[in-house]
PDB file of C-alpha atoms in Angstrom:
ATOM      1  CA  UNK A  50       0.000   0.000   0.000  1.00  0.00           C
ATOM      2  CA  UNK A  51       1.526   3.447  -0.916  1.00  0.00           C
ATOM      3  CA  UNK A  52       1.894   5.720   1.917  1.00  0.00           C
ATOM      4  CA  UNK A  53      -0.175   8.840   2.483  1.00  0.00           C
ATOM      5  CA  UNK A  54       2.677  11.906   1.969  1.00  0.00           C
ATOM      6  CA  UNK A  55       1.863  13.498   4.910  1.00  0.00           C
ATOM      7  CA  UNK A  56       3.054  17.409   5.343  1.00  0.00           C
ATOM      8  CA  UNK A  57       6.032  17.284   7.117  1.00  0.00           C
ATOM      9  CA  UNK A  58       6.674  18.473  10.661  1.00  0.00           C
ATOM     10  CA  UNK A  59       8.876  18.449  13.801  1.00  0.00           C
ATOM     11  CA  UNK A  60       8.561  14.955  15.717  1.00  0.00           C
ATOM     12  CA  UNK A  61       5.965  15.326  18.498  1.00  0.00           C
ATOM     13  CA  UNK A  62       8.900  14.288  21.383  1.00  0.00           C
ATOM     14  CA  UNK A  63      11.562  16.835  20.171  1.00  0.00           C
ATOM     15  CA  UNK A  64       7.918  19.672  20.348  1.00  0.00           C
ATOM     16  CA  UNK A  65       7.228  18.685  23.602  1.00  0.00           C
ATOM     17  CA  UNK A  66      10.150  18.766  24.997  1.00  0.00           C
ATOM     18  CA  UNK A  67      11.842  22.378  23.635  1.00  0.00           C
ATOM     19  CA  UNK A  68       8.354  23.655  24.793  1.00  0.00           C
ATOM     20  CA  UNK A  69       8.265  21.928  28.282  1.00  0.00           C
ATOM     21  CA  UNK A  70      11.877  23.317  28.886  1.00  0.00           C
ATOM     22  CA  UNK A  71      10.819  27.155  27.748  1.00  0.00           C
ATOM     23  CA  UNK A  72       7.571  26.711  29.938  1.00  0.00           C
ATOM     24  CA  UNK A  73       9.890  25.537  32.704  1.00  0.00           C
ATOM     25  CA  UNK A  74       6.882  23.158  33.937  1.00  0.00           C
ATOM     26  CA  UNK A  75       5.577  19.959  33.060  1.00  0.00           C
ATOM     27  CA  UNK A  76       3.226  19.801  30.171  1.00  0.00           C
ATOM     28  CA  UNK A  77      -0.017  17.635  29.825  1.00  0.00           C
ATOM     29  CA  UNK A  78      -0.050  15.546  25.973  1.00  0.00           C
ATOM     30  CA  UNK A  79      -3.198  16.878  24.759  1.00  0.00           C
ATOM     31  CA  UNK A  80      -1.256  20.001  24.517  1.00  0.00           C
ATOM     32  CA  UNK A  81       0.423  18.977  21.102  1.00  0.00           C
ATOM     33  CA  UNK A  82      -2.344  19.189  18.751  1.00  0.00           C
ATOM     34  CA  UNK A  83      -2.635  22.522  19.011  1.00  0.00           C
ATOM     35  CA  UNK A  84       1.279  23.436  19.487  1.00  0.00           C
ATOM     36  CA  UNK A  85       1.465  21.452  16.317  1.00  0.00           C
ATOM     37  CA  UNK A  86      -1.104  23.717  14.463  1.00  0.00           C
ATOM     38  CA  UNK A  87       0.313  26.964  15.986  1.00  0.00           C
ATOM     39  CA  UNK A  88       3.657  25.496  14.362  1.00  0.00           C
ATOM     40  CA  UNK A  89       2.219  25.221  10.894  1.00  0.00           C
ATOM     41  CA  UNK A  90       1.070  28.253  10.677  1.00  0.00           C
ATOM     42  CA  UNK A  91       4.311  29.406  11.705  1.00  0.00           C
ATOM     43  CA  UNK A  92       6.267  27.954   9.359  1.00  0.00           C
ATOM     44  CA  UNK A  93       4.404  29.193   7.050  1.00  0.00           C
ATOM     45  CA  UNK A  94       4.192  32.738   7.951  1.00  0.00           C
ATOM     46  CA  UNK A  95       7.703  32.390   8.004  1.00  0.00           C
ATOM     47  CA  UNK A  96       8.661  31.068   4.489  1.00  0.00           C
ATOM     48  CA  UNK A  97       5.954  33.600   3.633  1.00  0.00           C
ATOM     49  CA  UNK A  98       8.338  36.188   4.696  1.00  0.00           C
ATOM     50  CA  UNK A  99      11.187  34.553   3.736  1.00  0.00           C
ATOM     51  CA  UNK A 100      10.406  34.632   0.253  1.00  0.00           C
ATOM     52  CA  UNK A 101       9.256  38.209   0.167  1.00  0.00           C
ATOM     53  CA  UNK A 102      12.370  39.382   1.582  1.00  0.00           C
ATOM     54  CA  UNK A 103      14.593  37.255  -0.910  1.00  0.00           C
ATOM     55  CA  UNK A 104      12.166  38.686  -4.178  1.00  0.00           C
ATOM     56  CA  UNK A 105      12.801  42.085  -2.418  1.00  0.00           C
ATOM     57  CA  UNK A 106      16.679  41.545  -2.893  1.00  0.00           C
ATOM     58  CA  UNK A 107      15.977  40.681  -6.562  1.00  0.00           C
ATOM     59  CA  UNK A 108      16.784  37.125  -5.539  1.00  0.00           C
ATOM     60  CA  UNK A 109      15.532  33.945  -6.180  1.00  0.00           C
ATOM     61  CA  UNK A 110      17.201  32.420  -3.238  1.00  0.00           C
ATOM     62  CA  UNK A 111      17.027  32.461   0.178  1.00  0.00           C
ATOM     63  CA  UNK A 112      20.250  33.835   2.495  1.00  0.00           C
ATOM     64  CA  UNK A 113      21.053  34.175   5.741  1.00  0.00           C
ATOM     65  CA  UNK A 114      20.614  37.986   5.650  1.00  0.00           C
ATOM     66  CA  UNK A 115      17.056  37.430   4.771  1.00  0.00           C
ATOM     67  CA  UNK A 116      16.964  35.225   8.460  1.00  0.00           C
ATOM     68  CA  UNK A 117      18.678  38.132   9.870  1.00  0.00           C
ATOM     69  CA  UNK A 118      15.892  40.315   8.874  1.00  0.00           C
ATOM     70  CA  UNK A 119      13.372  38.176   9.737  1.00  0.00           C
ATOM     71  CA  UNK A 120      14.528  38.083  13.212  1.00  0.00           C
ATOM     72  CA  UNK A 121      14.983  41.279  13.524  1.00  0.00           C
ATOM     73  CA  UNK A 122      11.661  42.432  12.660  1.00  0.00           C
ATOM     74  CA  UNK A 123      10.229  39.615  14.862  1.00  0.00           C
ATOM     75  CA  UNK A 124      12.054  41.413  17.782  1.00  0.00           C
ATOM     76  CA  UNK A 125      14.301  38.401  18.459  1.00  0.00           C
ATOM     77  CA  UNK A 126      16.957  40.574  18.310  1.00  0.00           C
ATOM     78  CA  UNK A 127      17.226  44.034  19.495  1.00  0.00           C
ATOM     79  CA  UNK A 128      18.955  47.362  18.025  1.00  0.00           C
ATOM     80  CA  UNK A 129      22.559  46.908  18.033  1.00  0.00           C
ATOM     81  CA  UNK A 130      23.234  43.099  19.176  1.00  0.00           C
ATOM     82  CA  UNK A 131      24.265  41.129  16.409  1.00  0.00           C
ATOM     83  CA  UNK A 132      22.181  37.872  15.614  1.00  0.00           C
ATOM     84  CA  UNK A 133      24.979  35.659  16.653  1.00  0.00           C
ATOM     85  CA  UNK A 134      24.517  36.573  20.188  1.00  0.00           C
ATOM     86  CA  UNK A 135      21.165  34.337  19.382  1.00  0.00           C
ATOM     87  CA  UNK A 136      23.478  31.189  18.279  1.00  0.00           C
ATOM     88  CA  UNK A 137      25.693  31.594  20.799  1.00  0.00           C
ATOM     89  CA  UNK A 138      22.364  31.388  23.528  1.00  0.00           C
ATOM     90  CA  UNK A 139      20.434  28.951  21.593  1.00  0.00           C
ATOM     91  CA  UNK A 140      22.327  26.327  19.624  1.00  0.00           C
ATOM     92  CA  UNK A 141      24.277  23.668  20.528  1.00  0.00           C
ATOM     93  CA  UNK A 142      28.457  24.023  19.238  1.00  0.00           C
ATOM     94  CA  UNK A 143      28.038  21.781  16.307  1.00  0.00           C
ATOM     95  CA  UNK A 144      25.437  24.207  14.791  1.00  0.00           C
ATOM     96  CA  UNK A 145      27.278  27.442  16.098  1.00  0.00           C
ATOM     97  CA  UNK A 146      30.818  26.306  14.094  1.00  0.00           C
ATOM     98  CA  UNK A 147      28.632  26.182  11.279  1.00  0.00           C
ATOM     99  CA  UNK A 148      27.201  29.849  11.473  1.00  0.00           C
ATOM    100  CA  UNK A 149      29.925  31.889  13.485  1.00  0.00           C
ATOM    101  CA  UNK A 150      33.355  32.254  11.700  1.00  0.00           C
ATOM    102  CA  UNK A 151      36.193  31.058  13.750  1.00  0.00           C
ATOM    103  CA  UNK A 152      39.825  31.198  12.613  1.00  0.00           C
ATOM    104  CA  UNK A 153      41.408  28.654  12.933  1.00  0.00           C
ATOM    105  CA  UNK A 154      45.498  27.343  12.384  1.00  0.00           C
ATOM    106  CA  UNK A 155      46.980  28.080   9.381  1.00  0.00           C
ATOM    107  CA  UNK A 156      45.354  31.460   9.124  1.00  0.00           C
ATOM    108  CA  UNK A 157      41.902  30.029   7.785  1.00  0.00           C
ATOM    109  CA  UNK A 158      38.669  31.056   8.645  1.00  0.00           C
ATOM    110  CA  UNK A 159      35.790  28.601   8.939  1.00  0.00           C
ATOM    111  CA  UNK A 160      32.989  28.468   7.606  1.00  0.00           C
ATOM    112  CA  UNK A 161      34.443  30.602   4.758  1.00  0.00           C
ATOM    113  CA  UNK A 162      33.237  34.521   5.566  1.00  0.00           C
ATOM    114  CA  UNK A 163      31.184  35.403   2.584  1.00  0.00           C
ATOM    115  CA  UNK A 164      30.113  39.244   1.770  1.00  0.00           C
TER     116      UNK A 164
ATOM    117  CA  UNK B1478      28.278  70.335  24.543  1.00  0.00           C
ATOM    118  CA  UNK B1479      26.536  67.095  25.025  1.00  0.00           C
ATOM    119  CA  UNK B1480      24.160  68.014  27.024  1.00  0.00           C
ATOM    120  CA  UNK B1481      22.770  70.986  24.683  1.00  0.00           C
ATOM    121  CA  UNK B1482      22.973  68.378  21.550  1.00  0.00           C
ATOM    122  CA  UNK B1483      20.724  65.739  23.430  1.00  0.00           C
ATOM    123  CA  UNK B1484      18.680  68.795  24.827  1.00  0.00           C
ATOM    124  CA  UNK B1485      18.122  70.260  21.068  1.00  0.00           C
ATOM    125  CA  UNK B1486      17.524  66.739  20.385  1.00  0.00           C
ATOM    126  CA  UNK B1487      14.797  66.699  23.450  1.00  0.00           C
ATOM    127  CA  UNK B1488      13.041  69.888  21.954  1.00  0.00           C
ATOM    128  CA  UNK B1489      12.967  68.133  18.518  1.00  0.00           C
ATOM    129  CA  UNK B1490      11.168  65.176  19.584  1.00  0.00           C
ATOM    130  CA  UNK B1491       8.627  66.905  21.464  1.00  0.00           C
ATOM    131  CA  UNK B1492       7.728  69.252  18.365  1.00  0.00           C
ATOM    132  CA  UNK B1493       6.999  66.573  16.612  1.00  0.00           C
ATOM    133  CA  UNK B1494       5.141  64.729  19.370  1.00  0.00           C
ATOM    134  CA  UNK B1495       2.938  67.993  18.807  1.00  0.00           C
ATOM    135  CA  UNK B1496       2.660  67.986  15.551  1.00  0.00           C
ATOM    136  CA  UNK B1497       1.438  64.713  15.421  1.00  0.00           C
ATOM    137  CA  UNK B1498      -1.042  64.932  18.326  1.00  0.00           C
ATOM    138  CA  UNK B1499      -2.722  67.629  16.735  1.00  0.00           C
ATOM    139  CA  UNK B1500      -3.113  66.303  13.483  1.00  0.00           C
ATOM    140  CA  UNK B1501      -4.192  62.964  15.341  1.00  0.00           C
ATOM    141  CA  UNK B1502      -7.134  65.485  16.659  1.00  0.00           C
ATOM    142  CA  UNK B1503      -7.949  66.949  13.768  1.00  0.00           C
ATOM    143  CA  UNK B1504      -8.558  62.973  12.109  1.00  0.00           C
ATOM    144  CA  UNK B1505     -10.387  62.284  15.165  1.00  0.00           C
ATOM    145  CA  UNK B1506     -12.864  65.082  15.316  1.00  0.00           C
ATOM    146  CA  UNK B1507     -13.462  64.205  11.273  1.00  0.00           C
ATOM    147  CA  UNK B1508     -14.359  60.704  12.390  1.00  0.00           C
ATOM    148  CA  UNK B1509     -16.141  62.052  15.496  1.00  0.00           C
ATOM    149  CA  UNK B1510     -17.965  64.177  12.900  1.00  0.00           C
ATOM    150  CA  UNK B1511     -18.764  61.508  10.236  1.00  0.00           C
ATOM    151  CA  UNK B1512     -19.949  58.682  12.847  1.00  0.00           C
ATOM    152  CA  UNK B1513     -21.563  61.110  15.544  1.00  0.00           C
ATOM    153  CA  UNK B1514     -19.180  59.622  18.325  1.00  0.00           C
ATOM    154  CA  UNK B1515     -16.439  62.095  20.718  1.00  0.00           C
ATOM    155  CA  UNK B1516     -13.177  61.529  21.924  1.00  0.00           C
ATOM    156  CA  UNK B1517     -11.941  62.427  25.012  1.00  0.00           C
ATOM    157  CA  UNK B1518      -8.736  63.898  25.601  1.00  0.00           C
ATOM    158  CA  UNK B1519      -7.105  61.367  26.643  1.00  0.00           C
ATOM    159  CA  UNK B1520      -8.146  58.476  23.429  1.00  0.00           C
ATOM    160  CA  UNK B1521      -6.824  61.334  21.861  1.00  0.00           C
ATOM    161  CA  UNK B1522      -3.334  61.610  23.794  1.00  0.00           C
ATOM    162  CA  UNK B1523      -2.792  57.979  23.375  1.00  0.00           C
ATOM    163  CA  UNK B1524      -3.981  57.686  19.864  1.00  0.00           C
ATOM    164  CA  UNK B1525      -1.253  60.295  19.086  1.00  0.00           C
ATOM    165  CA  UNK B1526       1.654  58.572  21.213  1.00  0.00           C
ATOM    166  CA  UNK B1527       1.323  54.826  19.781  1.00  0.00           C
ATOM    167  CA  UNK B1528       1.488  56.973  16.481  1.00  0.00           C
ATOM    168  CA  UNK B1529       4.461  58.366  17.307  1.00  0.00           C
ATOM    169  CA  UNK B1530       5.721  54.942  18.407  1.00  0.00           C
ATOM    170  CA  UNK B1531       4.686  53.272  15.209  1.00  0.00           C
ATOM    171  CA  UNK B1532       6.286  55.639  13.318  1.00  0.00           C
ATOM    172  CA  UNK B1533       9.914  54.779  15.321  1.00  0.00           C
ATOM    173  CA  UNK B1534       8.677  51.326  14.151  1.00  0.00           C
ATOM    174  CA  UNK B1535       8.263  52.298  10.606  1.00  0.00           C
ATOM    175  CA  UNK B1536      10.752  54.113  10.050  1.00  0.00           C
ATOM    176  CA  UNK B1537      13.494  51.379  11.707  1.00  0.00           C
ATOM    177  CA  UNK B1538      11.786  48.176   9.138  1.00  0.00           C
ATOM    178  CA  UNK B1539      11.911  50.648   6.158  1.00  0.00           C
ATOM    179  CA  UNK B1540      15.710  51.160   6.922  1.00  0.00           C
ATOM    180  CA  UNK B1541      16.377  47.589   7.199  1.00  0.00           C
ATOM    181  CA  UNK B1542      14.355  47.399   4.143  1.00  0.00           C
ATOM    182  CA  UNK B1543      16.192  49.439   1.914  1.00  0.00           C
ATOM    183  CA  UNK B1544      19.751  48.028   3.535  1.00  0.00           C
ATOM    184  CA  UNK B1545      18.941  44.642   2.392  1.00  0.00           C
ATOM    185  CA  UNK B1546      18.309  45.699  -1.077  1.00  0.00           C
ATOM    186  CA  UNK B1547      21.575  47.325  -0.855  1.00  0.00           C
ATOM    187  CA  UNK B1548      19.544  50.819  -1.415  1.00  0.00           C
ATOM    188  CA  UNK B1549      20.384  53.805   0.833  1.00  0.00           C
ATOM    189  CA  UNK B1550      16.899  55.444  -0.199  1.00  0.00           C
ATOM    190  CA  UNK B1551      13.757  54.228   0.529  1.00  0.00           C
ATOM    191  CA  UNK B1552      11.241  53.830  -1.897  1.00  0.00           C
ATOM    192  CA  UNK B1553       7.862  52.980  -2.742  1.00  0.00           C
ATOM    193  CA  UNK B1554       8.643  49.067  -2.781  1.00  0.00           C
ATOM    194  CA  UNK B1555       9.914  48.965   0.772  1.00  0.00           C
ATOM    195  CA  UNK B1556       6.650  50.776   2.003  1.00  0.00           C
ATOM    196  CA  UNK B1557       4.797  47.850   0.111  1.00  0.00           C
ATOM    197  CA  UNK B1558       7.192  45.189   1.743  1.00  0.00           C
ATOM    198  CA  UNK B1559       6.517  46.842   5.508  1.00  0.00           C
ATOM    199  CA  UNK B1560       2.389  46.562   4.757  1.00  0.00           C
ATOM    200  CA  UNK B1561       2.387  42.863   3.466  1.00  0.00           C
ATOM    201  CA  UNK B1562       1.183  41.547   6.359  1.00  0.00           C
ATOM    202  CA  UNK B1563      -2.006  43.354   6.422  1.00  0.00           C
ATOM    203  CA  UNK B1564      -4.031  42.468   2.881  1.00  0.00           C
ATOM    204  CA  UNK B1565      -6.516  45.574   2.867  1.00  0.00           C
ATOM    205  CA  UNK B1566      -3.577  47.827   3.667  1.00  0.00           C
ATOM    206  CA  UNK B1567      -1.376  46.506   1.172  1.00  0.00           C
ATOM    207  CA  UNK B1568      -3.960  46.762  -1.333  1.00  0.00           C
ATOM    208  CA  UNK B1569      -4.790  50.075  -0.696  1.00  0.00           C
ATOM    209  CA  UNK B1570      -1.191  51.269  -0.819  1.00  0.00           C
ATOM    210  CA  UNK B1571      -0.309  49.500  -4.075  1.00  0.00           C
ATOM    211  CA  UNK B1572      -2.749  51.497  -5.597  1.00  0.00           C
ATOM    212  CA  UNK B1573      -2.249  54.468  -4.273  1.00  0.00           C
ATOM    213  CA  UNK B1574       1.209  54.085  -5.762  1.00  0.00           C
ATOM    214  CA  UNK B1575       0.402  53.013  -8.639  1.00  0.00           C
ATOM    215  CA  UNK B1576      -1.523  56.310  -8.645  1.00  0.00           C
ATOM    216  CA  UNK B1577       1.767  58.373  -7.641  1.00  0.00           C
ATOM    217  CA  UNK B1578       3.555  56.714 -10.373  1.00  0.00           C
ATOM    218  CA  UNK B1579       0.725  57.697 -13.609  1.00  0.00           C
ATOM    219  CA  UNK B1580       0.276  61.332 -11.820  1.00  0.00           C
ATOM    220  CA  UNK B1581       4.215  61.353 -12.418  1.00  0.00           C
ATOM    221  CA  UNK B1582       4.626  60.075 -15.578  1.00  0.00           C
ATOM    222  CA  UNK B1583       1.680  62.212 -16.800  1.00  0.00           C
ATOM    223  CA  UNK B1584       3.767  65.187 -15.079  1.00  0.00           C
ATOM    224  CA  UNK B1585       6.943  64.283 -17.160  1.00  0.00           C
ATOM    225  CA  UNK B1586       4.994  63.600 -20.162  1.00  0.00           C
ATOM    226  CA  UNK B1587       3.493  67.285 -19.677  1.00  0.00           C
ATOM    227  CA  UNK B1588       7.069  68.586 -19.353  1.00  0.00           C
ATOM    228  CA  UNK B1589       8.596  66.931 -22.434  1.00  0.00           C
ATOM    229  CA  UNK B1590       5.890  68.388 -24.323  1.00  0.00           C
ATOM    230  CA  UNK B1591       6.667  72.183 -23.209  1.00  0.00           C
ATOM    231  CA  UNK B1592      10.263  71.178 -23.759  1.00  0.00           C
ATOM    232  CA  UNK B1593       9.477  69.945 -27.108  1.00  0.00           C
ATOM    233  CA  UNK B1594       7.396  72.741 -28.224  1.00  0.00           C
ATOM    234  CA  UNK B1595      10.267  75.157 -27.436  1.00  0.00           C
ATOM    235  CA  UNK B1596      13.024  72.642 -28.949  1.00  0.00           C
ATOM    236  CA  UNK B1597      12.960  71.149 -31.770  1.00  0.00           C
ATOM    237  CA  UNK B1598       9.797  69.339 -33.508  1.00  0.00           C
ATOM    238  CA  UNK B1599       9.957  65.386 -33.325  1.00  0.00           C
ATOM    239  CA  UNK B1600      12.168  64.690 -30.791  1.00  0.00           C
ATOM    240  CA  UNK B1601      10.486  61.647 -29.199  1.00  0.00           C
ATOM    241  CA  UNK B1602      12.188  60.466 -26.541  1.00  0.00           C
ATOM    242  CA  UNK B1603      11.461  57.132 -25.084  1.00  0.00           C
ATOM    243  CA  UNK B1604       8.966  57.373 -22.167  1.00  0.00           C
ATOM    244  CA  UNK B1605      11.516  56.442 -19.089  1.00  0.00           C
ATOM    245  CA  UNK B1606      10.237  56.632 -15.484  1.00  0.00           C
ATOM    246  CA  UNK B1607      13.451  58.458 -14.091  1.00  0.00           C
ATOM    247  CA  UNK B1608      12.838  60.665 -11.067  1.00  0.00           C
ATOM    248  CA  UNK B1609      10.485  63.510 -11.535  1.00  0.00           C
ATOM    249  CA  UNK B1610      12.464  66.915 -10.880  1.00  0.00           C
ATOM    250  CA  UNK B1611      15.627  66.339 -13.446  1.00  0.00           C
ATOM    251  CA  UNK B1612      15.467  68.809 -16.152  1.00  0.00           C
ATOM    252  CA  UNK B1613      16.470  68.309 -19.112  1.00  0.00           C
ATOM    253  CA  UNK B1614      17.712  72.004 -20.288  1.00  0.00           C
ATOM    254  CA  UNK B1615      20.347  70.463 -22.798  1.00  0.00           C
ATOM    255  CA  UNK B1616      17.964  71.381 -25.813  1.00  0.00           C
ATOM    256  CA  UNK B1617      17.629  74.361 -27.658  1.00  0.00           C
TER     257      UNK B1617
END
């Protein structure tokens, strides 16, 4: 029997638990469901945006600036603090040696610095 | 020397703070006129300061707006971009631009003829929507 395709999202354990840590208490299931639609709608606000920014740079691809903007207008990040004090709070090392530039021996810099 | 700049600045906010309070009242006593309702001083006072605070809003996304296009000026498409989120508004402000942008054209079309008529006869240049206010006195 072929599979449904269902639309993707985030498994329900890895939901529960971000949002049970931010809450700081414990959370009941029949919470999910609605997380879960609160989520979609989310995500798609947020491509929404994504895309509108990247069309207003005359591209047809989406950048890390474009993130940068979006989080700035979502008031993640204030006037003045760069968005990598955000990695630093939020994502675990192996993520933040992808995003941050670090130089390393040799005199490289990784990732590569692109502007 | 400090202290006067930031108290210059001071006076400059609160004229405008003014400004924009009364022409918040004046808007209010139209609708208060149209729908038979009054405001009170107060609606009125904080009407005009989330204005103001909007505005700081405004003008902060247009900025970032116009950076990440890699423009320095803002313009009509970053004004677009800050009212997507709202459908009615950005309806209502894509025509009204659209509206700016024939009034212009029909402006520059009105000045190429004067400049033709006292030029020379058959001159027609292609219909280019530069910015309005560049004259173009190399004829004649």
């Amino acid at each position: 029997a072929a599979k449904q395709k269902e639309d993707p999202s985030l498994p329900k354990a890895y939901v529960m638990s971000v949002f049970s840590h931010f809450a700081k208490t414990k959370v009941s299931r029949d919470v999910y469901p609605v997380l879960q639609e609160i989520l979609d709608k989310y995500f798609e606000r947020l491509v929404d945006d994504l895309e509108a920014y990247a069309n207003h740079a005359k591209r047809k691809t989406i950048e890390k600036q474009d993130v940068e903007l979006l989080l700035r207008r979502q008031g993640l990040v204030p006037d003045g603090v760069p968005v990598n004090v955000l990695i630093e709070r939020y994502l675990p090392m192996e993520y933040r040696k992808l995003l941050i530039p670090v130089a390393t021996s040799g005199n490289k810099v990784f990732p590569k610095h692109r502007r | 020397m400090n202290d006067e700049a930031e108290q210059s600045r001071f006076m400059q906010t609160q004229r405008l703070r003014a400004a924009v309070h009364y022409t918040v009242g004046l808007l209010c006593r139209e609708v208060g006129e149209q729908s038979d309702v009054q405001f009170s001083r107060q609606s009125i006072a904080a009407l005009a300061e989330t204005t103001f605070r909007q505005g700081d809003t405004f003008a902060k996304d247009l900025e970032a707006f116009a950076r990440h296009a890699k423009r320095t000026t803002v313009n009509a498409e970053d004004v677009k971009l800050l009212a997507r989120r709202s459908t009615a508004l950005h309806k209502y402000i894509t025509r009204r631009s659209e509206e700016l942008m024939s009034s212009n054209q029909q402006q520059q079309k009105d000045k190429r003829k004067k400049s033709a008529g006292k030029g020379k006869k058959g001159s027609a240049a292609p219909a280019e929507d530069v910015v309005a206010g560049s004259e173009d006195s190399n004829m004649g």
